[in-house]
């Protein structure tokens, strides 16, 4: 396993093409402080260009995924330091929205435990999110006189049905992994004992596919999704992305999957192109 050392709040390791980034402040339920934001910016920038990373998995140490922002270190300790406050805000936004959401390779959130407040944005920015049935989700901001700040309310409004979103925002009640999947916050829910195996199987499935195609699929979807494109603009955008992918595949010496299908070399409804397995 290749390791990226020197971090205080995260642990990064790569094995067989899968890089796992583990938020590592278990005594604070992996709450995000300025140091974690800074280290996540650095790690994601490095991993985006790392050839050994084919799939990125994000999870938490101990019994928590992430308890949101560290109220003491992120808010109170730097409230009178304008420069530190602005840097923390910039790093917080950069890694969760710009770097993680637009990461060039498939990303999976493995939600192993407590997931509160700002952690919802981490889950939302990953392509696939697998929650443990035993995980606990919550938007408790209303209980201490705040709204779900940053981009949390926006994320919840985008992903969850309105009546469910408002119910949890207004009551502050918690919910489990099965509910998180039912209301669209996560992809699926499995028993905690099966979480690592399920995420590993998903990562292996993604690794078997053509990385250029995976990246193009992500860029195509997120382009039409986040920018609120009209149908006409979406058609132009997706046509351009398809053309770009074909050029990239040709430059890499890869054949069109349709040709392999016509030659009966594989069944695309059940497996990736043969060359993508190499």
Short mmCIF file of C-alpha atoms in Angstrom, two decimals:
data_model
loop_
_atom_site.label_atom_id
_atom_site.label_comp_id
_atom_site.label_asym_id
_atom_site.label_seq_id
_atom_site.Cartn_x
_atom_site.Cartn_y
_atom_site.Cartn_z
CA UNK A 1 0.00 0.00 0.00
CA UNK A 2 1.32 3.41 -0.98
CA UNK A 3 0.89 6.08 1.70
CA UNK A 4 0.77 9.87 1.72
CA UNK A 5 2.36 10.92 5.00
CA UNK A 6 2.59 14.16 6.92
CA UNK A 7 -1.10 14.83 7.61
CA UNK A 8 -2.51 15.49 11.07
CA UNK A 9 -6.23 15.04 10.49
CA UNK A 10 -6.54 12.58 7.59
CA UNK A 11 -5.03 9.24 6.63
CA UNK A 12 -4.48 8.47 2.95
CA UNK A 13 -3.56 5.10 1.53
CA UNK A 14 -3.71 3.41 -1.88
CA UNK A 15 -4.04 -0.30 -2.55
CA UNK A 16 -4.75 -1.96 -5.90
CA UNK A 17 -5.95 1.23 -7.57
CA UNK A 18 -8.29 2.31 -4.77
CA UNK A 19 -7.27 5.29 -2.65
CA UNK A 20 -8.99 5.66 0.70
CA UNK A 21 -9.03 9.03 2.44
CA UNK A 22 -10.05 8.63 6.06
CA UNK A 23 -11.06 11.66 8.12
CA UNK A 24 -9.06 11.05 11.27
CA UNK A 25 -10.23 13.02 14.30
CA UNK A 26 -12.22 10.23 15.99
CA UNK A 27 -12.17 11.95 19.39
CA UNK A 28 -14.02 14.88 17.73
CA UNK A 29 -16.25 12.64 15.61
CA UNK A 30 -14.09 13.71 12.65
CA UNK A 31 -15.41 17.27 12.78
CA UNK A 32 -13.80 19.50 10.15
CA UNK A 33 -11.33 22.10 11.45
CA UNK A 34 -9.12 24.49 9.44
CA UNK A 35 -6.26 21.98 9.41
CA UNK A 36 -8.45 19.26 7.93
CA UNK A 37 -9.73 21.63 5.24
CA UNK A 38 -6.18 22.60 4.32
CA UNK A 39 -5.00 18.98 4.24
CA UNK A 40 -7.96 17.84 2.15
CA UNK A 41 -7.22 20.54 -0.44
CA UNK A 42 -3.63 19.29 -0.67
CA UNK A 43 -4.58 15.60 -0.80
CA UNK A 44 -7.26 15.95 -3.46
CA UNK A 45 -5.04 18.07 -5.68
CA UNK A 46 -2.29 15.44 -5.51
CA UNK A 47 -4.61 12.47 -5.98
CA UNK A 48 -6.33 13.99 -9.02
CA UNK A 49 -3.07 13.56 -10.94
CA UNK A 50 -2.00 10.31 -9.27
CA UNK A 51 -1.93 7.49 -11.83
CA UNK A 52 -2.22 4.83 -9.13
CA UNK A 53 -5.58 6.22 -8.00
CA UNK A 54 -8.39 4.82 -10.11
CA UNK A 55 -11.20 5.17 -7.54
CA UNK A 56 -11.38 7.43 -4.48
CA UNK A 57 -13.14 6.31 -1.29
CA UNK A 58 -13.87 8.80 1.48
CA UNK A 59 -14.77 7.59 4.98
CA UNK A 60 -14.24 8.33 8.67
CA UNK A 61 -12.18 6.88 11.49
CA UNK A 62 -13.87 5.29 14.46
CA UNK A 63 -17.63 5.45 14.90
CA UNK A 64 -18.19 8.62 12.88
CA UNK A 65 -18.13 9.70 9.27
CA UNK A 66 -18.06 13.42 10.04
CA UNK A 67 -19.87 15.60 12.59
CA UNK A 68 -19.76 18.71 10.40
CA UNK A 69 -17.69 21.79 11.16
CA UNK A 70 -15.73 21.94 14.40
CA UNK A 71 -17.62 24.74 16.19
CA UNK A 72 -14.70 25.64 18.42
CA UNK A 73 -11.81 25.57 15.95
CA UNK A 74 -13.59 26.56 12.72
CA UNK A 75 -15.86 29.27 14.10
CA UNK A 76 -14.94 30.59 17.53
CA UNK A 77 -11.14 30.41 17.66
CA UNK A 78 -10.63 32.37 14.44
CA UNK A 79 -13.65 34.67 14.54
CA UNK A 80 -11.43 37.71 15.23
CA UNK A 81 -8.74 36.77 12.70
CA UNK A 82 -10.07 37.90 9.33
CA UNK A 83 -7.25 36.35 7.34
CA UNK A 84 -7.46 32.95 9.03
CA UNK A 85 -11.25 32.96 8.79
CA UNK A 86 -11.18 33.71 5.06
CA UNK A 87 -8.52 31.05 4.41
CA UNK A 88 -10.52 28.43 6.30
CA UNK A 89 -13.67 29.30 4.38
CA UNK A 90 -11.83 29.14 1.07
CA UNK A 91 -10.25 25.75 1.85
CA UNK A 92 -13.55 24.39 3.15
CA UNK A 93 -15.31 25.34 -0.07
CA UNK A 94 -12.48 24.32 -2.38
CA UNK A 95 -12.13 20.71 -1.31
CA UNK A 96 -15.80 19.87 -0.81
CA UNK A 97 -17.28 21.59 -3.86
CA UNK A 98 -14.61 22.35 -6.43
CA UNK A 99 -12.11 19.51 -5.91
CA UNK A 100 -14.26 16.64 -4.63
CA UNK A 101 -17.35 17.34 -6.72
CA UNK A 102 -15.22 17.70 -9.86
CA UNK A 103 -12.69 14.96 -9.02
CA UNK A 104 -11.70 13.36 -12.35
CA UNK A 105 -12.13 9.78 -11.12
CA UNK A 106 -15.09 7.97 -9.52
CA UNK A 107 -15.63 8.80 -5.85
CA UNK A 108 -17.47 6.80 -3.19
CA UNK A 109 -18.51 8.00 0.26
CA UNK A 110 -18.58 5.17 2.81
CA UNK A 111 -20.74 6.64 5.58
CA UNK A 112 -19.78 4.50 8.54
CA UNK A 113 -21.34 6.45 11.42
CA UNK A 114 -22.41 9.90 12.58
CA UNK A 115 -22.99 12.33 9.69
CA UNK A 116 -24.15 15.81 10.67
CA UNK A 117 -24.49 19.29 9.17
CA UNK A 118 -21.61 20.19 6.88
CA UNK A 119 -20.83 16.51 6.34
CA UNK A 120 -23.92 16.34 4.11
CA UNK A 121 -21.98 18.33 1.52
CA UNK A 122 -19.18 15.75 1.53
CA UNK A 123 -21.68 12.95 0.91
CA UNK A 124 -23.38 14.96 -1.83
CA UNK A 125 -20.13 15.76 -3.62
CA UNK A 126 -19.20 12.08 -3.97
CA UNK A 127 -20.55 10.26 -7.03
CA UNK A 128 -21.83 7.29 -5.02
CA UNK A 129 -22.65 7.22 -1.31
CA UNK A 130 -23.06 3.97 0.62
CA UNK A 131 -24.38 4.35 4.15
CA UNK A 132 -24.28 1.87 6.98
CA UNK A 133 -27.75 1.02 8.24
CA UNK A 134 -26.45 2.00 11.67
CA UNK A 135 -25.23 5.46 10.53
CA UNK A 136 -26.92 8.48 12.08
CA UNK A 137 -27.68 11.56 9.97
CA UNK A 138 -28.89 14.88 11.28
CA UNK A 139 -29.37 18.59 10.62
CA UNK A 140 -29.27 19.85 14.18
CA UNK A 141 -28.63 23.52 13.38
CA UNK A 142 -32.19 24.51 14.28
CA UNK A 143 -31.56 23.25 17.82
CA UNK A 144 -28.84 25.84 18.40
CA UNK A 145 -30.52 28.72 16.62
CA UNK A 146 -29.00 28.50 13.15
CA UNK A 147 -29.94 27.44 9.65
CA UNK A 148 -27.99 24.66 7.89
CA UNK A 149 -25.36 27.07 6.61
CA UNK A 150 -22.74 27.14 3.90
CA UNK A 151 -24.14 25.07 1.05
CA UNK A 152 -25.91 22.52 3.24
CA UNK A 153 -29.44 23.85 2.68
CA UNK A 154 -28.78 24.00 -1.07
CA UNK A 155 -27.50 20.42 -1.12
CA UNK A 156 -30.48 19.15 0.85
CA UNK A 157 -32.91 21.03 -1.39
CA UNK A 158 -31.27 19.54 -4.49
CA UNK A 159 -31.14 15.93 -3.30
CA UNK A 160 -34.10 15.35 -0.99
CA UNK A 161 -37.86 15.64 -1.59
CA UNK A 162 -39.06 19.03 -0.27
CA UNK A 163 -41.31 17.67 2.48
CA UNK A 164 -38.56 15.38 3.75
CA UNK A 165 -35.93 18.11 3.58
CA UNK A 166 -38.05 20.61 5.50
CA UNK A 167 -39.08 17.98 8.03
CA UNK A 168 -35.49 17.26 9.03
CA UNK A 169 -34.36 20.89 8.76
CA UNK A 170 -37.20 22.16 10.98
CA UNK A 171 -37.25 19.37 13.56
CA UNK A 172 -33.55 18.58 13.79
CA UNK A 173 -34.51 14.92 14.12
CA UNK A 174 -31.98 12.26 13.19
CA UNK A 175 -32.45 9.45 10.68
CA UNK A 176 -30.62 6.25 9.79
CA UNK A 177 -28.89 4.84 6.76
CA UNK A 178 -31.95 3.17 5.27
CA UNK A 179 -33.87 6.46 5.38
CA UNK A 180 -30.92 8.34 3.87
CA UNK A 181 -31.14 6.08 0.82
CA UNK A 182 -34.92 6.21 0.62
CA UNK A 183 -34.97 10.02 0.52
CA UNK A 184 -32.10 10.31 -1.97
CA UNK A 185 -29.25 11.60 0.20
CA UNK A 186 -27.27 8.40 -0.32
CA UNK A 187 -27.22 5.71 -3.01
CA UNK A 188 -27.84 2.69 -0.82
CA UNK A 189 -27.69 1.39 2.72
CA UNK A 190 -26.14 -1.84 3.97
CA UNK A 191 -25.35 -3.29 7.40
CA UNK A 192 -22.19 -1.80 8.89
CA UNK A 193 -20.56 -5.23 8.81
CA UNK A 194 -20.99 -5.27 5.01
CA UNK A 195 -20.00 -1.65 4.32
CA UNK A 196 -16.32 -2.21 3.53
CA UNK A 197 -17.04 -5.22 1.32
CA UNK A 198 -19.83 -3.44 -0.58
CA UNK A 199 -17.69 -0.37 -1.22
CA UNK A 200 -14.78 -2.59 -2.30
CA UNK A 201 -16.97 -4.42 -4.80
CA UNK A 202 -18.24 -1.14 -6.21
CA UNK A 203 -14.68 0.15 -6.54
CA UNK A 204 -13.62 -3.03 -8.36
CA UNK A 205 -16.56 -2.67 -10.74
CA UNK A 206 -15.61 0.92 -11.52
CA UNK A 207 -11.94 0.04 -11.98
CA UNK A 208 -12.92 -2.41 -14.74
CA UNK A 209 -14.32 0.38 -16.91
CA UNK A 210 -12.51 2.73 -19.27
CA UNK A 211 -11.24 5.68 -17.17
CA UNK A 212 -11.65 8.13 -20.04
CA UNK A 213 -15.30 7.15 -20.40
CA UNK A 214 -15.89 7.35 -16.65
CA UNK A 215 -14.49 10.88 -16.56
CA UNK A 216 -16.56 11.95 -19.57
CA UNK A 217 -19.73 10.50 -18.01
CA UNK A 218 -19.10 12.48 -14.82
CA UNK A 219 -18.37 15.71 -16.65
CA UNK A 220 -21.40 15.31 -18.91
CA UNK A 221 -23.81 14.66 -16.05
CA UNK A 222 -22.47 17.30 -13.70
CA UNK A 223 -22.40 19.88 -16.47
CA UNK A 224 -26.09 19.55 -17.26
CA UNK A 225 -27.06 18.99 -13.61
CA UNK A 226 -25.37 21.81 -11.72
CA UNK A 227 -25.67 24.52 -14.33
CA UNK A 228 -29.42 24.18 -14.84
CA UNK A 229 -29.11 23.95 -18.60
CA UNK A 230 -32.09 24.04 -20.92
CA UNK A 231 -32.82 20.98 -23.05
CA UNK A 232 -31.31 22.70 -26.10
CA UNK A 233 -28.13 23.72 -24.28
CA UNK A 234 -27.84 20.25 -22.73
CA UNK A 235 -28.02 18.63 -26.17
CA UNK A 236 -25.17 20.83 -27.42
CA UNK A 237 -23.12 20.21 -24.26
CA UNK A 238 -23.56 16.42 -24.38
CA UNK A 239 -22.78 16.27 -28.10
CA UNK A 240 -19.57 18.19 -27.47
CA UNK A 241 -18.63 15.87 -24.56
CA UNK A 242 -19.22 12.81 -26.77
CA UNK A 243 -16.99 14.24 -29.49
CA UNK A 244 -14.30 15.08 -26.92
CA UNK A 245 -14.38 11.53 -25.51
CA UNK A 246 -13.96 9.98 -28.96
CA UNK A 247 -10.94 12.19 -29.60
CA UNK A 248 -9.38 11.28 -26.26
CA UNK A 249 -9.98 7.58 -26.89
CA UNK A 250 -8.42 7.82 -30.34
CA UNK A 251 -5.37 9.59 -28.90
CA UNK A 252 -5.04 6.79 -26.36
CA UNK A 253 -5.25 4.15 -29.09
CA UNK A 254 -8.58 2.76 -27.95
CA UNK A 255 -11.23 1.42 -30.28
CA UNK A 256 -14.89 2.35 -30.20
CA UNK A 257 -16.89 0.00 -28.00
CA UNK A 258 -19.59 -0.17 -30.65
CA UNK A 259 -17.15 -1.87 -33.01
CA UNK A 260 -16.36 -4.54 -30.41
CA UNK A 261 -20.07 -5.04 -29.82
CA UNK A 262 -20.78 -5.49 -33.54
CA UNK A 263 -17.99 -8.08 -33.64
CA UNK A 264 -19.76 -9.85 -30.73
CA UNK A 265 -16.68 -9.47 -28.53
CA UNK A 266 -18.71 -8.43 -25.50
CA UNK A 267 -22.21 -7.52 -24.27
CA UNK A 268 -22.21 -3.88 -23.16
CA UNK A 269 -25.35 -4.33 -21.07
CA UNK A 270 -23.46 -6.70 -18.80
CA UNK A 271 -19.73 -5.87 -18.96
CA UNK A 272 -17.28 -3.11 -19.96
CA UNK A 273 -15.22 -3.14 -23.16
CA UNK A 274 -12.60 -5.94 -23.14
CA UNK A 275 -9.75 -3.43 -23.40
CA UNK A 276 -11.02 -1.58 -20.31
CA UNK A 277 -10.34 -4.63 -18.18
CA UNK A 278 -6.61 -4.52 -18.86
#
